Short mmCIF file of C-alpha atoms and ligand atoms in Angstrom, two decimals:
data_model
loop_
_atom_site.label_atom_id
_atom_site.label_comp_id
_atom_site.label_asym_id
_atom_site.label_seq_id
_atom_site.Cartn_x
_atom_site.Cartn_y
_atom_site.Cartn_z
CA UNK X 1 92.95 92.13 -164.19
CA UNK X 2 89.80 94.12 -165.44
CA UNK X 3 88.32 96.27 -162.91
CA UNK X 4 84.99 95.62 -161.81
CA UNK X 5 83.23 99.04 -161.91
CA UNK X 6 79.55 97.74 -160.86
CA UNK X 7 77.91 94.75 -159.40
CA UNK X 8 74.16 94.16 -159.86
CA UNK X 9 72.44 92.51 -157.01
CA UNK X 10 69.40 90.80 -158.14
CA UNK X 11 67.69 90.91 -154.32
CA UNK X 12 64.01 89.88 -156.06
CA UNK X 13 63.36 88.15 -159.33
CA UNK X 14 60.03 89.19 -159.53
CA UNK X 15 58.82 93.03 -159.66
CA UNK X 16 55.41 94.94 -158.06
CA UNK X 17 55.43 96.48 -161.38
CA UNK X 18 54.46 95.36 -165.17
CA UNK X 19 56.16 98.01 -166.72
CA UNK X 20 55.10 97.53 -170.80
CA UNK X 21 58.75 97.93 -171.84
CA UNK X 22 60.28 96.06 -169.13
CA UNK X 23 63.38 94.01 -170.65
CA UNK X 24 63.99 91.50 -168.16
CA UNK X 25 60.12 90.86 -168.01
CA UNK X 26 58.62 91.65 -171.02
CA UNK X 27 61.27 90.80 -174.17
CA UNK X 28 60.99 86.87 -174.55
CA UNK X 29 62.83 86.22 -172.06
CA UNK X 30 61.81 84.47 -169.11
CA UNK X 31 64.39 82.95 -167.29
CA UNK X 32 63.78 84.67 -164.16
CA UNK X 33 60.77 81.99 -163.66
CA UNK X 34 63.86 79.85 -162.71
CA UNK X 35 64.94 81.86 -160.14
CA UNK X 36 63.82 81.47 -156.22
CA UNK X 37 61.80 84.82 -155.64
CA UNK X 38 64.23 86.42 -153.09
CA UNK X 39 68.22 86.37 -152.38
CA UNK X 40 68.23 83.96 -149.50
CA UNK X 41 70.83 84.94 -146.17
CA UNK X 42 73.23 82.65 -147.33
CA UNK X 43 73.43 83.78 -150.57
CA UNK X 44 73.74 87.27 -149.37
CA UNK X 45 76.65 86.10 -147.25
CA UNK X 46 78.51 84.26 -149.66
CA UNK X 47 78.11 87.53 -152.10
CA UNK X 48 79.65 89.61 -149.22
CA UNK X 49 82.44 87.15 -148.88
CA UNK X 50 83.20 87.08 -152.75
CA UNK X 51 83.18 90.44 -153.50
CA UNK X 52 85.54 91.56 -150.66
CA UNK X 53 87.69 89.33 -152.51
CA UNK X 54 87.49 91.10 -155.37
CA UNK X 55 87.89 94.72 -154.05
CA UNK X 56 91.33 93.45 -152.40
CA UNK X 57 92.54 92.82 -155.57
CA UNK X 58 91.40 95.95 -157.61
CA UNK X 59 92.35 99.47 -156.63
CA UNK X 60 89.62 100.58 -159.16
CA UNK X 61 86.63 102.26 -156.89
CA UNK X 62 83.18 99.58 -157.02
CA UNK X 63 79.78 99.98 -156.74
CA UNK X 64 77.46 97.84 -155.75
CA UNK X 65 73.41 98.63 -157.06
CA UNK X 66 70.74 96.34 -155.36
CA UNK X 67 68.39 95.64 -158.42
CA UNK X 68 65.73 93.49 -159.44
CA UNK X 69 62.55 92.84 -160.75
CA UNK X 70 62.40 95.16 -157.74
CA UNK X 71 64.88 95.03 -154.81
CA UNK X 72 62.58 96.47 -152.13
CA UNK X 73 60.10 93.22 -152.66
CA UNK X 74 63.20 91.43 -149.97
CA UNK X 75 61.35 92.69 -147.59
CA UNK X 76 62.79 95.56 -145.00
CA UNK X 77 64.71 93.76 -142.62
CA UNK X 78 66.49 91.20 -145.10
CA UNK X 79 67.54 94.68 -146.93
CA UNK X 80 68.78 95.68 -143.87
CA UNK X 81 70.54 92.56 -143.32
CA UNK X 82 72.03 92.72 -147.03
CA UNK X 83 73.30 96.23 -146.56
CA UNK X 84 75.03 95.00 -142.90
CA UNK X 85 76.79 92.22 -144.35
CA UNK X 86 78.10 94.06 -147.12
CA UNK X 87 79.21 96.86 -144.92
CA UNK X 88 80.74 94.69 -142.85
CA UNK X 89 82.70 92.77 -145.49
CA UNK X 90 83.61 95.47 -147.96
CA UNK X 91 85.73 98.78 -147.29
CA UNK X 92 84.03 102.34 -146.81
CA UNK X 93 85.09 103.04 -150.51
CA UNK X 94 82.52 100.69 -152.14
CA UNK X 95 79.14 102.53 -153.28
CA UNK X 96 75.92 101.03 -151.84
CA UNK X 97 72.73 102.08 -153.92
CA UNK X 98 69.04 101.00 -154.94
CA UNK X 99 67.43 101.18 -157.88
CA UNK X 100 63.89 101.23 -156.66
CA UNK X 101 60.42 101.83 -158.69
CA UNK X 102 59.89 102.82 -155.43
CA UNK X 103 56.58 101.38 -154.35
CA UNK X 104 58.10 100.36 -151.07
CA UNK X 105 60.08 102.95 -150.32
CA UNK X 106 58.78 103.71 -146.94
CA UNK X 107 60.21 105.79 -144.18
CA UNK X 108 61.89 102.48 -142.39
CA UNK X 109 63.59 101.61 -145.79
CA UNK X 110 65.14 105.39 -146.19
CA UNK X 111 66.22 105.33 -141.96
CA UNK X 112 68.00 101.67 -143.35
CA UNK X 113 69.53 103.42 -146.55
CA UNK X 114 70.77 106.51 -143.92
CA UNK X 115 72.07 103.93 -141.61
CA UNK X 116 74.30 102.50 -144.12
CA UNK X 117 74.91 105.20 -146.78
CA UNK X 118 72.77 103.57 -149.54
CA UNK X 119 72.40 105.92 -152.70
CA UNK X 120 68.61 106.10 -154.11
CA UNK X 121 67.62 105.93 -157.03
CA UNK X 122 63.78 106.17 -158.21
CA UNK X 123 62.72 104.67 -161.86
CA UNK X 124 59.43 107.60 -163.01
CA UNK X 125 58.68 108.70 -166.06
CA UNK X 126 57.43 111.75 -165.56
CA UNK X 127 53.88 113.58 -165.31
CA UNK X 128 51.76 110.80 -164.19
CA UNK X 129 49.76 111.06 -168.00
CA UNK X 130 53.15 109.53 -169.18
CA UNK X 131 54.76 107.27 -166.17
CA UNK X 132 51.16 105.67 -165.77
CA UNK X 133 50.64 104.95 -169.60
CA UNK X 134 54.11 102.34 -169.11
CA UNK X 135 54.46 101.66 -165.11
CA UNK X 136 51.30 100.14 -163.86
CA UNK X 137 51.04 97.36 -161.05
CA UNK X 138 50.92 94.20 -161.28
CA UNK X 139 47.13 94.49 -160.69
CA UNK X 140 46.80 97.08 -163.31
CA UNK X 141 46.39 100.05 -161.36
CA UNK X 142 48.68 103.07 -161.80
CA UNK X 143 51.43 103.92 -159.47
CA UNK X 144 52.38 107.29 -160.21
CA UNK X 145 50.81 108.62 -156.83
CA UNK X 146 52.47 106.45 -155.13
CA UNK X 147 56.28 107.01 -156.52
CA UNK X 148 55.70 110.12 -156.05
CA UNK X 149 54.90 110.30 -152.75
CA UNK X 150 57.96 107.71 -152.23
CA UNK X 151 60.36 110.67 -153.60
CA UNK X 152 58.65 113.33 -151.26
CA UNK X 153 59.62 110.92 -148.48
CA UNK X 154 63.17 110.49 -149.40
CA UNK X 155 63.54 114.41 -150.14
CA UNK X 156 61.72 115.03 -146.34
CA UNK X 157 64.20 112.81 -144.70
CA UNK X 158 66.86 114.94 -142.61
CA UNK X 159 69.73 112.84 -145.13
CA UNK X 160 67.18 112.83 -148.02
CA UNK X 161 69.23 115.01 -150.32
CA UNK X 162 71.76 113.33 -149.81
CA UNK X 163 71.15 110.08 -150.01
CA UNK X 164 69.00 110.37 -153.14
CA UNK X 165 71.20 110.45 -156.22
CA UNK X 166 68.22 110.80 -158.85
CA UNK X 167 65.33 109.31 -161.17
CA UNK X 168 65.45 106.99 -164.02
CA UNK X 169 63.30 107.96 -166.99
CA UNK X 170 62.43 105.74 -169.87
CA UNK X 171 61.50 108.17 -172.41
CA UNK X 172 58.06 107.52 -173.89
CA UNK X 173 58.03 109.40 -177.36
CA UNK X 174 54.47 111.10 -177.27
CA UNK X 175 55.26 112.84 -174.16
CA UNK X 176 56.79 116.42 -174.44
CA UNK X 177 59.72 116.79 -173.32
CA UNK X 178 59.77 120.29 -171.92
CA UNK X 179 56.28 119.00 -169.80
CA UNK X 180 58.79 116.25 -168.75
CA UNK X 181 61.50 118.05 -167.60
CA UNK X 182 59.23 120.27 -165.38
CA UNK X 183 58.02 117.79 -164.03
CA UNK X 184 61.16 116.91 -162.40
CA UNK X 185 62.09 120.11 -161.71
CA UNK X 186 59.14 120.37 -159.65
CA UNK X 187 59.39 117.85 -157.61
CA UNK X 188 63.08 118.96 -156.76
CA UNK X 189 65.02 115.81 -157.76
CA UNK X 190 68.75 117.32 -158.20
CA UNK X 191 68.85 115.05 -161.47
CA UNK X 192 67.39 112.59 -164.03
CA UNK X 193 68.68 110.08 -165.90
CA UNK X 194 66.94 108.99 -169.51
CA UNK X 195 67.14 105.83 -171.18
CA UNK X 196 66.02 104.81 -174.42
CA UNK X 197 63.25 102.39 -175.20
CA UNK X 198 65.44 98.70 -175.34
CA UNK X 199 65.35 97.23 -179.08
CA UNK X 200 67.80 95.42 -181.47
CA UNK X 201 67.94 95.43 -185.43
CA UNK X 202 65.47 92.15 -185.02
CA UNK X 203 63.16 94.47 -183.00
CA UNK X 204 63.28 98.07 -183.11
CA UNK X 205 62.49 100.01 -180.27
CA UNK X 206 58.79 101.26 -179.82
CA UNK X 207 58.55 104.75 -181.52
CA UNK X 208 61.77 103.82 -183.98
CA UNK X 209 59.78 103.35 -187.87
CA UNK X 210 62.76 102.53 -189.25
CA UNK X 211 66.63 102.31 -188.67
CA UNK X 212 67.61 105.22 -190.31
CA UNK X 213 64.59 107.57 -188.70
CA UNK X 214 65.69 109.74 -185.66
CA UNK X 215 62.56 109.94 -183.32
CA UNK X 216 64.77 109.35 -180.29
CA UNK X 217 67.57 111.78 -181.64
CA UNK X 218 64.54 114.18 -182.55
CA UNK X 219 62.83 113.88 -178.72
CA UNK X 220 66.19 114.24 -177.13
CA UNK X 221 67.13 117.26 -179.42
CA UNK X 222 63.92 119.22 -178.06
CA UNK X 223 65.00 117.91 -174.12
CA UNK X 224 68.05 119.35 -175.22
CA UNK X 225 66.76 123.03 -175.79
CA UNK X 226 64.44 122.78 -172.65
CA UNK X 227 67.79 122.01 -170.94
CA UNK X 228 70.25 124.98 -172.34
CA UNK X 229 67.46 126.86 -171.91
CA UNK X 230 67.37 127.28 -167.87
CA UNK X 231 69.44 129.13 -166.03
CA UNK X 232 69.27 126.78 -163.20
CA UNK X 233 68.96 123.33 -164.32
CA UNK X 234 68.95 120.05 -163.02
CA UNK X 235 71.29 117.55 -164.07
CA UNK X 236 70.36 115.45 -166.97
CA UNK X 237 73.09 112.21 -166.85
CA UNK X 238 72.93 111.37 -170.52
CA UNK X 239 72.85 114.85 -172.11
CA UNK X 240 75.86 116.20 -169.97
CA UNK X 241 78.13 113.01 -170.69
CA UNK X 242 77.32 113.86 -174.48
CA UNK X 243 78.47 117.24 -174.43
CA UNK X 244 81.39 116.66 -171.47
CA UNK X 245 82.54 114.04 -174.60
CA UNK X 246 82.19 116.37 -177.16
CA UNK X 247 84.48 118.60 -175.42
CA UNK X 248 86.88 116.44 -174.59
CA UNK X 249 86.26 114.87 -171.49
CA UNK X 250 84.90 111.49 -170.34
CA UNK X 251 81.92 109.68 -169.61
CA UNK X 252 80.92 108.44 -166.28
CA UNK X 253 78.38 105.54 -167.75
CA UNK X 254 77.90 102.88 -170.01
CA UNK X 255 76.23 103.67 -173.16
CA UNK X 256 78.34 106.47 -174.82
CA UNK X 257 81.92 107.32 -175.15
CA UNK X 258 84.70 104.72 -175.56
CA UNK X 259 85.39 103.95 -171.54
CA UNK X 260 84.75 100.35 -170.81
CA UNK X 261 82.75 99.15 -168.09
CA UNK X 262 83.26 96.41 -165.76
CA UNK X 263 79.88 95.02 -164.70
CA UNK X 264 78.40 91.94 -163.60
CA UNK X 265 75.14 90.77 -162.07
CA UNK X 266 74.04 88.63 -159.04
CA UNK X 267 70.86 86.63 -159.60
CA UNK X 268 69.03 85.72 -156.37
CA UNK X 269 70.65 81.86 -156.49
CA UNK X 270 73.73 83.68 -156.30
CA UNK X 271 74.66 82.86 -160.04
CA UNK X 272 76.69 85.44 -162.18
CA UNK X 273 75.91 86.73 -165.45
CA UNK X 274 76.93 89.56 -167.63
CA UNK X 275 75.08 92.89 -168.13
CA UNK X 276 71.22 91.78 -167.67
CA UNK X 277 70.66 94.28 -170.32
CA UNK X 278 71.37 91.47 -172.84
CA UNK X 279 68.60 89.51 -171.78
CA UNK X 280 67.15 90.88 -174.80
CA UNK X 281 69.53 89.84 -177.24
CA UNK X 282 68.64 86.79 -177.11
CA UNK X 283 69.85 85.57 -173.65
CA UNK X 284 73.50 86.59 -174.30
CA UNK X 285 73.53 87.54 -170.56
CA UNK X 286 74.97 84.29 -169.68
CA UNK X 287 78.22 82.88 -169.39
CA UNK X 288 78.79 79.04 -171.22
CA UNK X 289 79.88 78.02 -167.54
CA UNK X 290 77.99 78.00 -164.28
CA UNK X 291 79.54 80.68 -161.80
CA UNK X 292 78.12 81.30 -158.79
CA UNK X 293 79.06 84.06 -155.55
CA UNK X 294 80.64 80.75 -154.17
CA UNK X 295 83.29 80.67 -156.96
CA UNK X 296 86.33 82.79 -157.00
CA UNK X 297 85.04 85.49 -158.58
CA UNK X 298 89.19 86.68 -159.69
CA UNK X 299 88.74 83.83 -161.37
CA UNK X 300 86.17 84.66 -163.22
CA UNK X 301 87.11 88.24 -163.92
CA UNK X 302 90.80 87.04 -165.39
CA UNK X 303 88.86 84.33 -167.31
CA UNK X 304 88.34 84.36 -171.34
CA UNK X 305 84.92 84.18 -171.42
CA UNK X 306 84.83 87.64 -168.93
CA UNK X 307 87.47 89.00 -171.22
CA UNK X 308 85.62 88.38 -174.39
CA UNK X 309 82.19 89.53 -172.84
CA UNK X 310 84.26 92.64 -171.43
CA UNK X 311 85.83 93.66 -174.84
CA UNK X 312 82.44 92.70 -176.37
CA UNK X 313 80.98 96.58 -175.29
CA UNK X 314 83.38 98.29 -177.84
CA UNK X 315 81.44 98.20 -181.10
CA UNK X 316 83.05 96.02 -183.71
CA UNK X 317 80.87 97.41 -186.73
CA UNK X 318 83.02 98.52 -189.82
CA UNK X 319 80.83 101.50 -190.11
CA UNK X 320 81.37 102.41 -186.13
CA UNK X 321 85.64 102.03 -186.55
CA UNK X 322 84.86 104.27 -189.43
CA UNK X 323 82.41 106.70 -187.76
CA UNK X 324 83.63 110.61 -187.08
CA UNK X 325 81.50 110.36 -184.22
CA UNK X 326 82.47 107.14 -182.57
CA UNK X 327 84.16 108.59 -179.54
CA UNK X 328 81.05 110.81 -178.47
CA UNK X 329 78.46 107.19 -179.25
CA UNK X 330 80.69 104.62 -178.61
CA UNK X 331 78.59 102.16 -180.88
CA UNK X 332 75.50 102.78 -177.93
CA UNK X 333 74.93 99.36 -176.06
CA UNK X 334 75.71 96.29 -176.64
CA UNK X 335 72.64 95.61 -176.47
CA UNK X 336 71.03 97.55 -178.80
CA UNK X 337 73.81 96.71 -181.16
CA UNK X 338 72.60 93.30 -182.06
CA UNK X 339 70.82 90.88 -184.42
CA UNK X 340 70.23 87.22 -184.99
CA UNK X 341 72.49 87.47 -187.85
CA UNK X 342 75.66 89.16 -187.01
CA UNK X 343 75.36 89.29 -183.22
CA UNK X 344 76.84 92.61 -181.69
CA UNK X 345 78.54 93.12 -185.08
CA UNK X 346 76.73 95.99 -185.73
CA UNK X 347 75.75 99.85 -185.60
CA UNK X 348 73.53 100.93 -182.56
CA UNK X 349 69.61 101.09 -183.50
CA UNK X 350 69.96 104.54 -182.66
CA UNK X 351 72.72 105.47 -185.00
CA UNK X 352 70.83 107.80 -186.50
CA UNK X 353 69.65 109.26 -183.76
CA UNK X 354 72.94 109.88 -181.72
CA UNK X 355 74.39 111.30 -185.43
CA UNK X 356 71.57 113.69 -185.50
CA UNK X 357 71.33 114.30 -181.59
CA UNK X 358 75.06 114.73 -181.33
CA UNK X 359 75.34 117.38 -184.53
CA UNK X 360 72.72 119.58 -182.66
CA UNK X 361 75.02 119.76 -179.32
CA UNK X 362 78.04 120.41 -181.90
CA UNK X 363 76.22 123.22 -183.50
CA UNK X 364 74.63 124.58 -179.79
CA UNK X 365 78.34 124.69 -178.31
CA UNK X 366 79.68 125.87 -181.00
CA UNK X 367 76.92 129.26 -180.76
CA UNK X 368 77.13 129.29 -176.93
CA UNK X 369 80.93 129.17 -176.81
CA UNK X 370 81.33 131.98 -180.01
CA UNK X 371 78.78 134.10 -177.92
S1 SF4 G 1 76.41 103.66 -183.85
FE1 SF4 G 1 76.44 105.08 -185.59
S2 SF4 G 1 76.96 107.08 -184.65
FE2 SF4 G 1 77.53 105.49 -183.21
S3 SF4 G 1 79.68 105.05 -183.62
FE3 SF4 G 1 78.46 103.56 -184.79
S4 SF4 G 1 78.21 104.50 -186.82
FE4 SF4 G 1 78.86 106.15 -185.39
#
């Protein structure tokens, strides 16, 4: 059977933030109108039930992230009540975290995540000049005090450290990126992880003029410096699964590398889909037949249709079988991979930007390790 490495839990459908790049929100996709607001109790039980069913039959360690729109809009005691059941169901080994944008990430939410060993993790884009360009409320008004002041209450808590396991950057291109990085070095986050603007070959990511320009690969390149550069840095996710690759290790997340990744998502009716990531490729997130937390979810993970989504995430591209460089990108996400025309079936939209990001680690390890 394929292991199941994470499980999305859709708590909310709807978000406190209208983040401009947003793709569950803001790509053309709006099929989270359909779905009841919050997770109800029963729903949250049934999930519990389902996935302990799962974990029995997989040796292969799980993590479940509560998610949204954002999770925190449950409301503090039915998060509390989510993290209980699943504690109770599932064994000690399985990972509890939230993804947060952290708006409501007060003091009684962090006691909740101490109580039951819930990983943190923030979404901020850095200074507020570039988080509150992207990340406003749903009002309008701009939120970077106020997810910043959520961090400093996670890091004050006596198990803050602990229980925060980092940010979540979207990179905005006309920020730069050594003002970015101090940022969060200042505000004493132990790491950050970066993603890339969402886009397909039908729509390129903002920034991206064309497919064969390297804006992304260019920005990261300059991160990159800032980052060799400091004698005591923090951890940057992306950049260090890049180079642990490139020296012949593994990755530890989707996106780069050639691992394959077991995920699937929880909508708050308690219906499964694939990766919510492919919302944007033209609602590929969802399998041909209704599943739900009240179905036998080993059947679903032995089915075809979870086989063929699973195998799906290696890149089937001609150019990408070919590519020198195809263990270090993988073929990026899925994703990012596709058009109207040939579906996943081809290169990442940042091709050239992981070619050209990926050549400047090559040539920096090569002068660090000859030093
Ligand atoms: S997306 Fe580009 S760099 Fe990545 S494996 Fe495919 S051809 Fe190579």
């Amino acid at each position: 059977m394929i292991a199941i490495d994470t499980v999305l839990v859709k708590l909310a459908s709807r978000c406190n933030l209208d983040c401009d790049y947003c793709y569950i929100y803001r790509m053309g996709n709006d099929t989270w109108r359909r779905q009841p607001k919050l997770m109800s109790d029963q729903t949250i039980s049934a999930m519990a039930c389902s996935l302990a069913a799962l974990v029995e039959n997989q040796s292969h360690p799980l993590s479940v992230v509560f998610h949204g729109g954002e999770p925190l809009m449950v409301g503090t005691a039915r998060f509390e009540a989510a993290c209980a059941e699943l504690r109770t169901h599932l064994p000690p080994s399985v990972g509890l975290h939230v993804q947060t944008n952290g708006l409501l990430l007060t003091d009684e939410v962090i006691d909740v995540c101490a109580r039951y060993d819930v990983g943190i993790s923030v979404s901020i884009d850095g200074p507020a000049e570039v988080h509150d360009r992207h990340r406003p409320d749903v009002r309008g008004r701009k939120s970077h005090a106020a997810v910043t002041a959520a961090i400093g209450r996670v890091l004050a808590h006596p198990q803050g450290r602990s229980l925060l396991s980092g940010l979540l950057s979207v990179i905005d291109l006309q920020s730069d990126p050594a003002d970015v990085y101090e940022f969060f070095k200042s505000i004493g986050t132990p790491s950050v992880d970066f993603l890339y603007r969402d886009g397909n070959h039908d729509a390129l990511p903002i920034g991206k003029a064309s497919i064969v320009s390297t804006e992304y690969g260019d920005w990261m390149i300059r991160l990159l410096d800032v980052y060799l550069a400091d004698p005591n840095p923090i951890r940057i996710r992306l950049l260090d699964d890049m180079m642990r690759l490139i020296l012949g290790g593994r990755s530890v997340k989707e996106g780069v590398g050639q691992d394959d990744y077991g995920i699937l998502v929880v909508e708050t009716d308690g219906t499964i889909t694939k990766n919510d990531t492919l919302k944007s490729a033209d609602g590929a997130d969802k399998f041909a037949q209704t599943w739900t937390v009240h179905d036998d979810l080993i059947a679903l993970v032995r089915s075809v249709a979870f086989s063929e989504y699973h195998w799906a995430q290696r890149p089937s591209a001609a150019v990408c079988l070919a590519c020198p460089e195809l263990r270090i990108c993988g073929g990026g996400m899925p994703t990012h991979r596709w058009s109207a025309i040939r579906g996943l079936n081809n290169p990442s939209v940042f091709c050239a930007d992981q070619k050209r990001l990926i050549e400047h680690m090559r040539d920096q390890i090569a002068i660090r390790t000859a030093a």
